[in-house]
Amino acid sequence: DAKTTQPNSMESNEEEPVHLPCNHSTISGTDYIHWYRQLPSQGPEYVIHGLTSNVNNRMASLAIAEDRKSSTLILHRATLRDAAVYYCIRGSQGNLIFGKGTKLSVKP
Amino acid sequence: NAGVTQTPKFQVLKTGQSMTLQCAQDMNHNSMYWYRQDPGMGLRLIYYSASEGTTDKGEVPNGYNVSRLNKREFSLRLESAAPSQTSVYFCASSDSSGFWETQYFGPGTRLLVL
């Protein structure tokens, strides 16, 4: 199974950090881990990706377990605009294989 | 830059009708993709084009055809629409089809087949 496993939903308070987990226990050595998010009625938007090392960009951080069987997307300070469905995806052979994602709600 | 554009935004078809969904990108990307998204689900790949002149099937290609018209444009055709094809269709593009590449998505076309 090429899909990943994520919780269906999570809640966060505004301005607090959010840790979104993802399991990908059957990942192969060459598969990248991508995170995209989808705001209501919009197309998915790239967030971050990585292979083995932890990654940081202006939007988020990605922490990848040493065995690569799991990863965590970290939003350092959630805002109301971060409310979206977050997809953890294995990039395999150039194709992104989406699961159902985690719906993140942010409370003011 | 407009990024990835899709037309039309909305469409209603009757069963058996045909239509073409248009997609264009202005980022000079080599690879383009068509996905569908059913309610409450993630996206599923229909077809992709790794480079101009090539197309390949994705996870759910039945009932669809594609044309990579040039480097900028990638169209998706429904020859005989069925209610099961009611969905939101997203086009995406990336610089190449490598595992690491970021895909850029259009705003989607909402299709209802009656």
PDB file of N, CA and C in Angstrom, chain A residues 1-105:
ATOM      1  N   ASP A   1       0.859  -1.190   0.000  1.00  0.00           N
ATOM      2  CA  ASP A   1       0.000   0.000   0.000  1.00  0.00           C
ATOM      3  C   ASP A   1       0.893   1.237   0.000  1.00  0.00           C
ATOM      4  N   ALA A   2       0.699   2.095  -0.978  1.00  0.00           N
ATOM      5  CA  ALA A   2       1.561   3.257  -1.097  1.00  0.00           C
ATOM      6  C   ALA A   2       1.059   4.442  -0.298  1.00  0.00           C
ATOM      7  N   LYS A   3      -0.094   4.307   0.371  1.00  0.00           N
ATOM      8  CA  LYS A   3      -0.646   5.450   1.073  1.00  0.00           C
ATOM      9  C   LYS A   3      -0.023   5.579   2.465  1.00  0.00           C
ATOM     10  N   THR A   4      -0.260   6.753   3.039  1.00  0.00           N
ATOM     11  CA  THR A   4       0.225   7.044   4.380  1.00  0.00           C
ATOM     12  C   THR A   4      -0.954   7.043   5.348  1.00  0.00           C
ATOM     13  N   THR A   5      -0.663   7.052   6.650  1.00  0.00           N
ATOM     14  CA  THR A   5      -1.711   7.036   7.670  1.00  0.00           C
ATOM     15  C   THR A   5      -1.622   8.295   8.502  1.00  0.00           C
ATOM     16  N   GLN A   6      -2.741   9.021   8.564  1.00  0.00           N
ATOM     17  CA  GLN A   6      -2.812  10.261   9.337  1.00  0.00           C
ATOM     18  C   GLN A   6      -4.094  10.269  10.156  1.00  0.00           C
ATOM     19  N   PRO A   7      -4.120  11.006  11.271  1.00  0.00           N
ATOM     20  CA  PRO A   7      -5.389  11.163  11.999  1.00  0.00           C
ATOM     21  C   PRO A   7      -6.379  11.928  11.137  1.00  0.00           C
ATOM     22  N   ASN A   8      -7.661  11.605  11.286  1.00  0.00           N
ATOM     23  CA  ASN A   8      -8.680  12.261  10.460  1.00  0.00           C
ATOM     24  C   ASN A   8      -8.770  13.750  10.743  1.00  0.00           C
ATOM     25  N   SER A   9      -8.643  14.124  12.008  1.00  0.00           N
ATOM     26  CA  SER A   9      -8.796  15.530  12.359  1.00  0.00           C
ATOM     27  C   SER A   9      -7.968  15.870  13.586  1.00  0.00           C
ATOM     28  N   MET A  10      -7.617  17.151  13.704  1.00  0.00           N
ATOM     29  CA  MET A  10      -6.928  17.673  14.873  1.00  0.00           C
ATOM     30  C   MET A  10      -7.404  19.094  15.110  1.00  0.00           C
ATOM     31  N   GLU A  11      -7.281  19.517  16.366  1.00  0.00           N
ATOM     32  CA  GLU A  11      -7.644  20.883  16.730  1.00  0.00           C
ATOM     33  C   GLU A  11      -6.459  21.587  17.346  1.00  0.00           C
ATOM     34  N   SER A  12      -6.388  22.867  17.139  1.00  0.00           N
ATOM     35  CA  SER A  12      -5.319  23.653  17.737  1.00  0.00           C
ATOM     36  C   SER A  12      -5.871  25.010  18.134  1.00  0.00           C
ATOM     37  N   ASN A  13      -5.188  25.642  19.085  1.00  0.00           N
ATOM     38  CA  ASN A  13      -5.509  27.017  19.420  1.00  0.00           C
ATOM     39  C   ASN A  13      -4.604  27.952  18.630  1.00  0.00           C
ATOM     40  N   GLU A  14      -5.157  29.114  18.304  1.00  0.00           N
ATOM     41  CA  GLU A  14      -4.388  30.103  17.552  1.00  0.00           C
ATOM     42  C   GLU A  14      -3.120  30.468  18.304  1.00  0.00           C
ATOM     43  N   GLU A  15      -2.045  30.648  17.568  1.00  0.00           N
ATOM     44  CA  GLU A  15      -0.731  31.055  18.067  1.00  0.00           C
ATOM     45  C   GLU A  15      -0.018  29.972  18.880  1.00  0.00           C
ATOM     46  N   GLU A  16      -0.554  28.773  18.898  1.00  0.00           N
ATOM     47  CA  GLU A  16       0.149  27.653  19.535  1.00  0.00           C
ATOM     48  C   GLU A  16       0.765  26.754  18.468  1.00  0.00           C
ATOM     49  N   PRO A  17       1.821  26.000  18.814  1.00  0.00           N
ATOM     50  CA  PRO A  17       2.405  25.085  17.828  1.00  0.00           C
ATOM     51  C   PRO A  17       1.480  23.898  17.564  1.00  0.00           C
ATOM     52  N   VAL A  18       1.586  23.373  16.376  1.00  0.00           N
ATOM     53  CA  VAL A  18       0.793  22.204  15.980  1.00  0.00           C
ATOM     54  C   VAL A  18       1.741  21.149  15.427  1.00  0.00           C
ATOM     55  N   HIS A  19       1.547  19.914  15.885  1.00  0.00           N
ATOM     56  CA  HIS A  19       2.351  18.792  15.399  1.00  0.00           C
ATOM     57  C   HIS A  19       1.416  17.808  14.700  1.00  0.00           C
ATOM     58  N   LEU A  20       1.566  17.680  13.407  1.00  0.00           N
ATOM     59  CA  LEU A  20       0.708  16.786  12.620  1.00  0.00           C
ATOM     60  C   LEU A  20       1.497  15.510  12.299  1.00  0.00           C
ATOM     61  N   PRO A  21       1.056  14.355  12.820  1.00  0.00           N
ATOM     62  CA  PRO A  21       1.825  13.122  12.613  1.00  0.00           C
ATOM     63  C   PRO A  21       1.434  12.394  11.337  1.00  0.00           C
ATOM     64  N   CYS A  22       2.352  11.567  10.863  1.00  0.00           N
ATOM     65  CA  CYS A  22       2.106  10.749   9.673  1.00  0.00           C
ATOM     66  C   CYS A  22       2.928   9.470   9.770  1.00  0.00           C
ATOM     67  N   ASN A  23       2.268   8.343   9.500  1.00  0.00           N
ATOM     68  CA  ASN A  23       2.981   7.057   9.444  1.00  0.00           C
ATOM     69  C   ASN A  23       3.116   6.611   8.004  1.00  0.00           C
ATOM     70  N   HIS A  24       4.292   6.182   7.652  1.00  0.00           N
ATOM     71  CA  HIS A  24       4.560   5.654   6.300  1.00  0.00           C
ATOM     72  C   HIS A  24       5.526   4.486   6.453  1.00  0.00           C
ATOM     73  N   SER A  25       5.026   3.422   7.074  1.00  0.00           N
ATOM     74  CA  SER A  25       5.895   2.330   7.506  1.00  0.00           C
ATOM     75  C   SER A  25       6.483   1.543   6.340  1.00  0.00           C
ATOM     76  N   THR A  26       5.865   1.614   5.144  1.00  0.00           N
ATOM     77  CA  THR A  26       6.363   0.822   4.010  1.00  0.00           C
ATOM     78  C   THR A  26       7.129   1.683   3.011  1.00  0.00           C
ATOM     79  N   ILE A  27       7.555   2.831   3.439  1.00  0.00           N
ATOM     80  CA  ILE A  27       8.257   3.745   2.529  1.00  0.00           C
ATOM     81  C   ILE A  27       9.548   3.115   2.023  1.00  0.00           C
ATOM     82  N   SER A  28       9.853   3.360   0.746  1.00  0.00           N
ATOM     83  CA  SER A  28      11.101   2.835   0.191  1.00  0.00           C
ATOM     84  C   SER A  28      12.197   3.887   0.326  1.00  0.00           C
ATOM     85  N   GLY A  29      13.416   3.451   0.080  1.00  0.00           N
ATOM     86  CA  GLY A  29      14.560   4.333   0.303  1.00  0.00           C
ATOM     87  C   GLY A  29      14.598   5.568  -0.570  1.00  0.00           C
ATOM     88  N   THR A  30      13.920   5.517  -1.719  1.00  0.00           N
ATOM     89  CA  THR A  30      13.980   6.658  -2.640  1.00  0.00           C
ATOM     90  C   THR A  30      12.718   7.523  -2.601  1.00  0.00           C
ATOM     91  N   ASP A  31      11.740   7.156  -1.818  1.00  0.00           N
ATOM     92  CA  ASP A  31      10.506   7.948  -1.736  1.00  0.00           C
ATOM     93  C   ASP A  31      10.723   9.193  -0.890  1.00  0.00           C
ATOM     94  N   TYR A  32      10.378  10.335  -1.452  1.00  0.00           N
ATOM     95  CA  TYR A  32      10.355  11.567  -0.676  1.00  0.00           C
ATOM     96  C   TYR A  32       9.045  11.648   0.113  1.00  0.00           C
ATOM     97  N   ILE A  33       9.086  12.406   1.191  1.00  0.00           N
ATOM     98  CA  ILE A  33       7.887  12.681   1.986  1.00  0.00           C
ATOM     99  C   ILE A  33       7.493  14.122   1.714  1.00  0.00           C
ATOM    100  N   HIS A  34       6.297  14.276   1.190  1.00  0.00           N
ATOM    101  CA  HIS A  34       5.786  15.607   0.855  1.00  0.00           C
ATOM    102  C   HIS A  34       4.611  15.932   1.764  1.00  0.00           C
ATOM    103  N   TRP A  35       4.465  17.204   2.070  1.00  0.00           N
ATOM    104  CA  TRP A  35       3.268  17.698   2.748  1.00  0.00           C
ATOM    105  C   TRP A  35       2.649  18.792   1.892  1.00  0.00           C
ATOM    106  N   TYR A  36       1.361  18.624   1.637  1.00  0.00           N
ATOM    107  CA  TYR A  36       0.579  19.638   0.956  1.00  0.00           C
ATOM    108  C   TYR A  36      -0.611  19.975   1.852  1.00  0.00           C
ATOM    109  N   ARG A  37      -1.191  21.130   1.636  1.00  0.00           N
ATOM    110  CA  ARG A  37      -2.420  21.452   2.348  1.00  0.00           C
ATOM    111  C   ARG A  37      -3.438  21.991   1.353  1.00  0.00           C
ATOM    112  N   GLN A  38      -4.699  21.826   1.728  1.00  0.00           N
ATOM    113  CA  GLN A  38      -5.787  22.256   0.855  1.00  0.00           C
ATOM    114  C   GLN A  38      -6.767  23.083   1.660  1.00  0.00           C
ATOM    115  N   LEU A  39      -6.840  24.349   1.338  1.00  0.00           N
ATOM    116  CA  LEU A  39      -7.828  25.228   1.960  1.00  0.00           C
ATOM    117  C   LEU A  39      -9.173  24.971   1.308  1.00  0.00           C
ATOM    118  N   PRO A  40     -10.260  25.297   1.974  1.00  0.00           N
ATOM    119  CA  PRO A  40     -11.593  25.037   1.409  1.00  0.00           C
ATOM    120  C   PRO A  40     -11.763  25.625   0.013  1.00  0.00           C
ATOM    121  N   SER A  41     -12.269  24.807  -0.883  1.00  0.00           N
ATOM    122  CA  SER A  41     -12.579  25.205  -2.263  1.00  0.00           C
ATOM    123  C   SER A  41     -11.351  25.673  -3.055  1.00  0.00           C
ATOM    124  N   GLN A  42     -10.180  25.195  -2.693  1.00  0.00           N
ATOM    125  CA  GLN A  42      -8.970  25.528  -3.440  1.00  0.00           C
ATOM    126  C   GLN A  42      -8.208  24.263  -3.805  1.00  0.00           C
ATOM    127  N   GLY A  43      -7.255  24.410  -4.706  1.00  0.00           N
ATOM    128  CA  GLY A  43      -6.374  23.301  -5.029  1.00  0.00           C
ATOM    129  C   GLY A  43      -5.323  23.128  -3.950  1.00  0.00           C
ATOM    130  N   PRO A  44      -4.718  21.941  -3.879  1.00  0.00           N
ATOM    131  CA  PRO A  44      -3.656  21.725  -2.886  1.00  0.00           C
ATOM    132  C   PRO A  44      -2.495  22.688  -3.090  1.00  0.00           C
ATOM    133  N   GLU A  45      -1.831  22.976  -1.969  1.00  0.00           N
ATOM    134  CA  GLU A  45      -0.704  23.912  -1.963  1.00  0.00           C
ATOM    135  C   GLU A  45       0.481  23.235  -1.292  1.00  0.00           C
ATOM    136  N   TYR A  46       1.636  23.324  -1.907  1.00  0.00           N
ATOM    137  CA  TYR A  46       2.852  22.728  -1.342  1.00  0.00           C
ATOM    138  C   TYR A  46       3.200  23.353   0.000  1.00  0.00           C
ATOM    139  N   VAL A  47       3.615  22.507   0.948  1.00  0.00           N
ATOM    140  CA  VAL A  47       4.066  23.014   2.239  1.00  0.00           C
ATOM    141  C   VAL A  47       5.561  22.760   2.412  1.00  0.00           C
ATOM    142  N   ILE A  48       5.966  21.500   2.302  1.00  0.00           N
ATOM    143  CA  ILE A  48       7.368  21.156   2.562  1.00  0.00           C
ATOM    144  C   ILE A  48       7.619  19.728   2.104  1.00  0.00           C
ATOM    145  N   HIS A  49       8.875  19.369   1.867  1.00  0.00           N
ATOM    146  CA  HIS A  49       9.181  17.974   1.591  1.00  0.00           C
ATOM    147  C   HIS A  49      10.605  17.655   2.049  1.00  0.00           C
ATOM    148  N   GLY A  50      10.861  16.343   2.210  1.00  0.00           N
ATOM    149  CA  GLY A  50      12.184  15.917   2.635  1.00  0.00           C
ATOM    150  C   GLY A  50      12.410  14.451   2.339  1.00  0.00           C
ATOM    151  N   LEU A  51      13.673  14.029   2.486  1.00  0.00           N
ATOM    152  CA  LEU A  51      14.028  12.631   2.221  1.00  0.00           C
ATOM    153  C   LEU A  51      14.473  11.940   3.506  1.00  0.00           C
ATOM    154  N   THR A  52      15.510  12.476   4.147  1.00  0.00           N
ATOM    155  CA  THR A  52      16.013  11.851   5.365  1.00  0.00           C
ATOM    156  C   THR A  52      16.202  12.843   6.502  1.00  0.00           C
ATOM    157  N   SER A  53      16.674  14.018   6.164  1.00  0.00           N
ATOM    158  CA  SER A  53      16.987  15.004   7.211  1.00  0.00           C
ATOM    159  C   SER A  53      15.784  15.874   7.511  1.00  0.00           C
ATOM    160  N   ASN A  54      15.776  16.446   8.712  1.00  0.00           N
ATOM    161  CA  ASN A  54      14.739  17.414   9.045  1.00  0.00           C
ATOM    162  C   ASN A  54      14.881  18.639   8.145  1.00  0.00           C
ATOM    163  N   VAL A  55      13.761  19.270   7.845  1.00  0.00           N
ATOM    164  CA  VAL A  55      13.729  20.378   6.900  1.00  0.00           C
ATOM    165  C   VAL A  55      12.954  21.542   7.504  1.00  0.00           C
ATOM    166  N   ASN A  56      13.382  22.739   7.194  1.00  0.00           N
ATOM    167  CA  ASN A  56      12.669  23.946   7.637  1.00  0.00           C
ATOM    168  C   ASN A  56      12.450  24.858   6.446  1.00  0.00           C
ATOM    169  N   ASN A  57      11.297  25.499   6.396  1.00  0.00           N
ATOM    170  CA  ASN A  57      11.092  26.596   5.456  1.00  0.00           C
ATOM    171  C   ASN A  57      10.213  27.639   6.134  1.00  0.00           C
ATOM    172  N   ARG A  58       9.812  28.641   5.371  1.00  0.00           N
ATOM    173  CA  ARG A  58       9.085  29.750   5.984  1.00  0.00           C
ATOM    174  C   ARG A  58       7.703  29.338   6.486  1.00  0.00           C
ATOM    175  N   MET A  59       7.187  28.239   5.957  1.00  0.00           N
ATOM    176  CA  MET A  59       5.841  27.823   6.341  1.00  0.00           C
ATOM    177  C   MET A  59       5.848  26.872   7.530  1.00  0.00           C
ATOM    178  N   ALA A  60       6.814  25.959   7.563  1.00  0.00           N
ATOM    179  CA  ALA A  60       6.739  24.872   8.537  1.00  0.00           C
ATOM    180  C   ALA A  60       8.091  24.183   8.694  1.00  0.00           C
ATOM    181  N   SER A  61       8.108  23.204   9.590  1.00  0.00           N
ATOM    182  CA  SER A  61       9.255  22.309   9.733  1.00  0.00           C
ATOM    183  C   SER A  61       8.782  20.888   9.543  1.00  0.00           C
ATOM    184  N   LEU A  62       9.676  20.049   9.047  1.00  0.00           N
ATOM    185  CA  LEU A  62       9.380  18.633   8.848  1.00  0.00           C
ATOM    186  C   LEU A  62      10.418  17.830   9.610  1.00  0.00           C
ATOM    187  N   ALA A  63       9.920  17.019  10.552  1.00  0.00           N
ATOM    188  CA  ALA A  63      10.794  16.149  11.327  1.00  0.00           C
ATOM    189  C   ALA A  63      10.581  14.719  10.839  1.00  0.00           C
ATOM    190  N   ILE A  64      11.640  14.083  10.378  1.00  0.00           N
ATOM    191  CA  ILE A  64      11.559  12.725   9.824  1.00  0.00           C
ATOM    192  C   ILE A  64      12.254  11.779  10.787  1.00  0.00           C
ATOM    193  N   ALA A  65      11.565  10.694  11.158  1.00  0.00           N
ATOM    194  CA  ALA A  65      12.153   9.714  12.068  1.00  0.00           C
ATOM    195  C   ALA A  65      13.377   9.080  11.432  1.00  0.00           C
ATOM    196  N   GLU A  66      14.276   8.629  12.284  1.00  0.00           N
ATOM    197  CA  GLU A  66      15.529   8.056  11.787  1.00  0.00           C
ATOM    198  C   GLU A  66      15.289   6.849  10.877  1.00  0.00           C
ATOM    199  N   ASP A  67      14.276   6.026  11.193  1.00  0.00           N
ATOM    200  CA  ASP A  67      13.957   4.865  10.354  1.00  0.00           C
ATOM    201  C   ASP A  67      13.051   5.225   9.182  1.00  0.00           C
ATOM    202  N   ARG A  68      12.652   6.483   9.084  1.00  0.00           N
ATOM    203  CA  ARG A  68      11.803   7.012   8.011  1.00  0.00           C
ATOM    204  C   ARG A  68      10.413   6.411   7.981  1.00  0.00           C
ATOM    205  N   LYS A  69      10.004   5.736   8.994  1.00  0.00           N
ATOM    206  CA  LYS A  69       8.672   5.140   9.001  1.00  0.00           C
ATOM    207  C   LYS A  69       7.612   6.132   9.462  1.00  0.00           C
ATOM    208  N   SER A  70       8.006   7.268   9.927  1.00  0.00           N
ATOM    209  CA  SER A  70       7.038   8.286  10.333  1.00  0.00           C
ATOM    210  C   SER A  70       7.657   9.672  10.186  1.00  0.00           C
ATOM    211  N   SER A  71       6.787  10.671  10.146  1.00  0.00           N
ATOM    212  CA  SER A  71       7.254  12.050  10.106  1.00  0.00           C
ATOM    213  C   SER A  71       6.227  12.929  10.793  1.00  0.00           C
ATOM    214  N   THR A  72       6.636  14.155  11.098  1.00  0.00           N
ATOM    215  CA  THR A  72       5.758  15.106  11.764  1.00  0.00           C
ATOM    216  C   THR A  72       5.915  16.468  11.117  1.00  0.00           C
ATOM    217  N   LEU A  73       4.798  17.049  10.728  1.00  0.00           N
ATOM    218  CA  LEU A  73       4.786  18.424  10.228  1.00  0.00           C
ATOM    219  C   LEU A  73       4.548  19.344  11.413  1.00  0.00           C
ATOM    220  N   ILE A  74       5.380  20.347  11.539  1.00  0.00           N
ATOM    221  CA  ILE A  74       5.271  21.270  12.670  1.00  0.00           C
ATOM    222  C   ILE A  74       4.967  22.668  12.154  1.00  0.00           C
ATOM    223  N   LEU A  75       3.810  23.177  12.574  1.00  0.00           N
ATOM    224  CA  LEU A  75       3.484  24.586  12.345  1.00  0.00           C
ATOM    225  C   LEU A  75       3.813  25.300  13.646  1.00  0.00           C
ATOM    226  N   HIS A  76       4.716  26.246  13.600  1.00  0.00           N
ATOM    227  CA  HIS A  76       5.258  26.796  14.842  1.00  0.00           C
ATOM    228  C   HIS A  76       4.267  27.672  15.595  1.00  0.00           C
ATOM    229  N   ARG A  77       3.453  28.415  14.870  1.00  0.00           N
ATOM    230  CA  ARG A  77       2.415  29.241  15.498  1.00  0.00           C
ATOM    231  C   ARG A  77       1.198  29.217  14.589  1.00  0.00           C
ATOM    232  N   ALA A  78       0.205  28.436  14.956  1.00  0.00           N
ATOM    233  CA  ALA A  78      -0.961  28.279  14.089  1.00  0.00           C
ATOM    234  C   ALA A  78      -1.743  29.585  14.008  1.00  0.00           C
ATOM    235  N   THR A  79      -2.210  29.901  12.818  1.00  0.00           N
ATOM    236  CA  THR A  79      -3.110  31.036  12.619  1.00  0.00           C
ATOM    237  C   THR A  79      -4.427  30.502  12.052  1.00  0.00           C
ATOM    238  N   LEU A  80      -5.429  31.353  12.050  1.00  0.00           N
ATOM    239  CA  LEU A  80      -6.730  30.934  11.520  1.00  0.00           C
ATOM    240  C   LEU A  80      -6.614  30.544  10.047  1.00  0.00           C
ATOM    241  N   ARG A  81      -5.676  31.161   9.339  1.00  0.00           N
ATOM    242  CA  ARG A  81      -5.482  30.855   7.921  1.00  0.00           C
ATOM    243  C   ARG A  81      -4.849  29.492   7.693  1.00  0.00           C
ATOM    244  N   ASP A  82      -4.358  28.860   8.763  1.00  0.00           N
ATOM    245  CA  ASP A  82      -3.770  27.517   8.638  1.00  0.00           C
ATOM    246  C   ASP A  82      -4.823  26.414   8.699  1.00  0.00           C
ATOM    247  N   ALA A  83      -6.067  26.769   8.940  1.00  0.00           N
ATOM    248  CA  ALA A  83      -7.137  25.764   8.956  1.00  0.00           C
ATOM    249  C   ALA A  83      -7.305  25.194   7.551  1.00  0.00           C
ATOM    250  N   ALA A  84      -7.059  23.888   7.423  1.00  0.00           N
ATOM    251  CA  ALA A  84      -7.035  23.257   6.109  1.00  0.00           C
ATOM    252  C   ALA A  84      -6.954  21.753   6.307  1.00  0.00           C
ATOM    253  N   VAL A  85      -7.006  21.016   5.193  1.00  0.00           N
ATOM    254  CA  VAL A  85      -6.701  19.589   5.224  1.00  0.00           C
ATOM    255  C   VAL A  85      -5.232  19.437   4.838  1.00  0.00           C
ATOM    256  N   TYR A  86      -4.481  18.746   5.673  1.00  0.00           N
ATOM    257  CA  TYR A  86      -3.047  18.554   5.456  1.00  0.00           C
ATOM    258  C   TYR A  86      -2.802  17.123   4.996  1.00  0.00           C
ATOM    259  N   TYR A  87      -2.130  17.010   3.869  1.00  0.00           N
ATOM    260  CA  TYR A  87      -1.852  15.697   3.281  1.00  0.00           C
ATOM    261  C   TYR A  87      -0.372  15.363   3.429  1.00  0.00           C
ATOM    262  N   CYS A  88      -0.108  14.192   3.967  1.00  0.00           N
ATOM    263  CA  CYS A  88       1.243  13.635   4.015  1.00  0.00           C
ATOM    264  C   CYS A  88       1.312  12.637   2.857  1.00  0.00           C
ATOM    265  N   ILE A  89       2.284  12.791   1.989  1.00  0.00           N
ATOM    266  CA  ILE A  89       2.286  12.056   0.725  1.00  0.00           C
ATOM    267  C   ILE A  89       3.656  11.453   0.468  1.00  0.00           C
ATOM    268  N   ARG A  90       3.641  10.251  -0.024  1.00  0.00           N
ATOM    269  CA  ARG A  90       4.880   9.644  -0.493  1.00  0.00           C
ATOM    270  C   ARG A  90       5.048   9.989  -1.959  1.00  0.00           C
ATOM    271  N   GLY A  91       6.154  10.575  -2.307  1.00  0.00           N
ATOM    272  CA  GLY A  91       6.452  10.875  -3.704  1.00  0.00           C
ATOM    273  C   GLY A  91       7.165   9.692  -4.311  1.00  0.00           C
ATOM    274  N   SER A  92       6.436   8.933  -5.124  1.00  0.00           N
ATOM    275  CA  SER A  92       6.976   7.697  -5.670  1.00  0.00           C
ATOM    276  C   SER A  92       6.906   7.730  -7.180  1.00  0.00           C
ATOM    277  N   GLN A  93       8.010   7.537  -7.822  1.00  0.00           N
ATOM    278  CA  GLN A  93       8.077   7.497  -9.284  1.00  0.00           C
ATOM    279  C   GLN A  93       7.465   8.738  -9.916  1.00  0.00           C
ATOM    280  N   GLY A  94       7.636   9.857  -9.275  1.00  0.00           N
ATOM    281  CA  GLY A  94       7.171  11.113  -9.823  1.00  0.00           C
ATOM    282  C   GLY A  94       5.718  11.405  -9.556  1.00  0.00           C
ATOM    283  N   ASN A  95       4.988  10.492  -8.955  1.00  0.00           N
ATOM    284  CA  ASN A  95       3.577  10.735  -8.704  1.00  0.00           C
ATOM    285  C   ASN A  95       3.324  10.929  -7.219  1.00  0.00           C
ATOM    286  N   LEU A  96       2.406  11.811  -6.906  1.00  0.00           N
ATOM    287  CA  LEU A  96       2.004  12.041  -5.526  1.00  0.00           C
ATOM    288  C   LEU A  96       0.782  11.184  -5.246  1.00  0.00           C
ATOM    289  N   ILE A  97       0.849  10.351  -4.217  1.00  0.00           N
ATOM    290  CA  ILE A  97      -0.262   9.475  -3.877  1.00  0.00           C
ATOM    291  C   ILE A  97      -0.910  10.024  -2.617  1.00  0.00           C
ATOM    292  N   PHE A  98      -2.080  10.614  -2.795  1.00  0.00           N
ATOM    293  CA  PHE A  98      -2.776  11.275  -1.694  1.00  0.00           C
ATOM    294  C   PHE A  98      -3.596  10.287  -0.886  1.00  0.00           C
ATOM    295  N   GLY A  99      -3.623  10.464   0.442  1.00  0.00           N
ATOM    296  CA  GLY A  99      -4.593   9.795   1.309  1.00  0.00           C
ATOM    297  C   GLY A  99      -5.714  10.776   1.611  1.00  0.00           C
ATOM    298  N   LYS A 100      -6.419  10.561   2.727  1.00  0.00           N
ATOM    299  CA  LYS A 100      -7.529  11.442   3.077  1.00  0.00           C
ATOM    300  C   LYS A 100      -7.072  12.685   3.843  1.00  0.00           C
ATOM    301  N   GLY A 101      -5.873  12.654   4.402  1.00  0.00           N
ATOM    302  CA  GLY A 101      -5.347  13.818   5.087  1.00  0.00           C
ATOM    303  C   GLY A 101      -5.908  14.028   6.469  1.00  0.00           C
ATOM    304  N   THR A 102      -5.385  15.056   7.148  1.00  0.00           N
ATOM    305  CA  THR A 102      -5.840  15.474   8.477  1.00  0.00           C
ATOM    306  C   THR A 102      -6.480  16.848   8.362  1.00  0.00           C
ATOM    307  N   LYS A 103      -7.723  16.942   8.812  1.00  0.00           N
ATOM    308  CA  LYS A 103      -8.391  18.233   8.817  1.00  0.00           C
ATOM    309  C   LYS A 103      -8.007  18.981  10.085  1.00  0.00           C
ATOM    310  N   LEU A 104      -7.304  20.092   9.927  1.00  0.00           N
ATOM    311  CA  LEU A 104      -6.864  20.896  11.062  1.00  0.00           C
ATOM    312  C   LEU A 104      -7.834  22.052  11.283  1.00  0.00           C
ATOM    313  N   SER A 105      -8.363  22.124  12.491  1.00  0.00           N
ATOM    314  CA  SER A 105      -9.196  23.259  12.892  1.00  0.00           C
ATOM    315  C   SER A 105      -8.382  24.119  13.842  1.00  0.00           C
TER     316      SER A 105
END
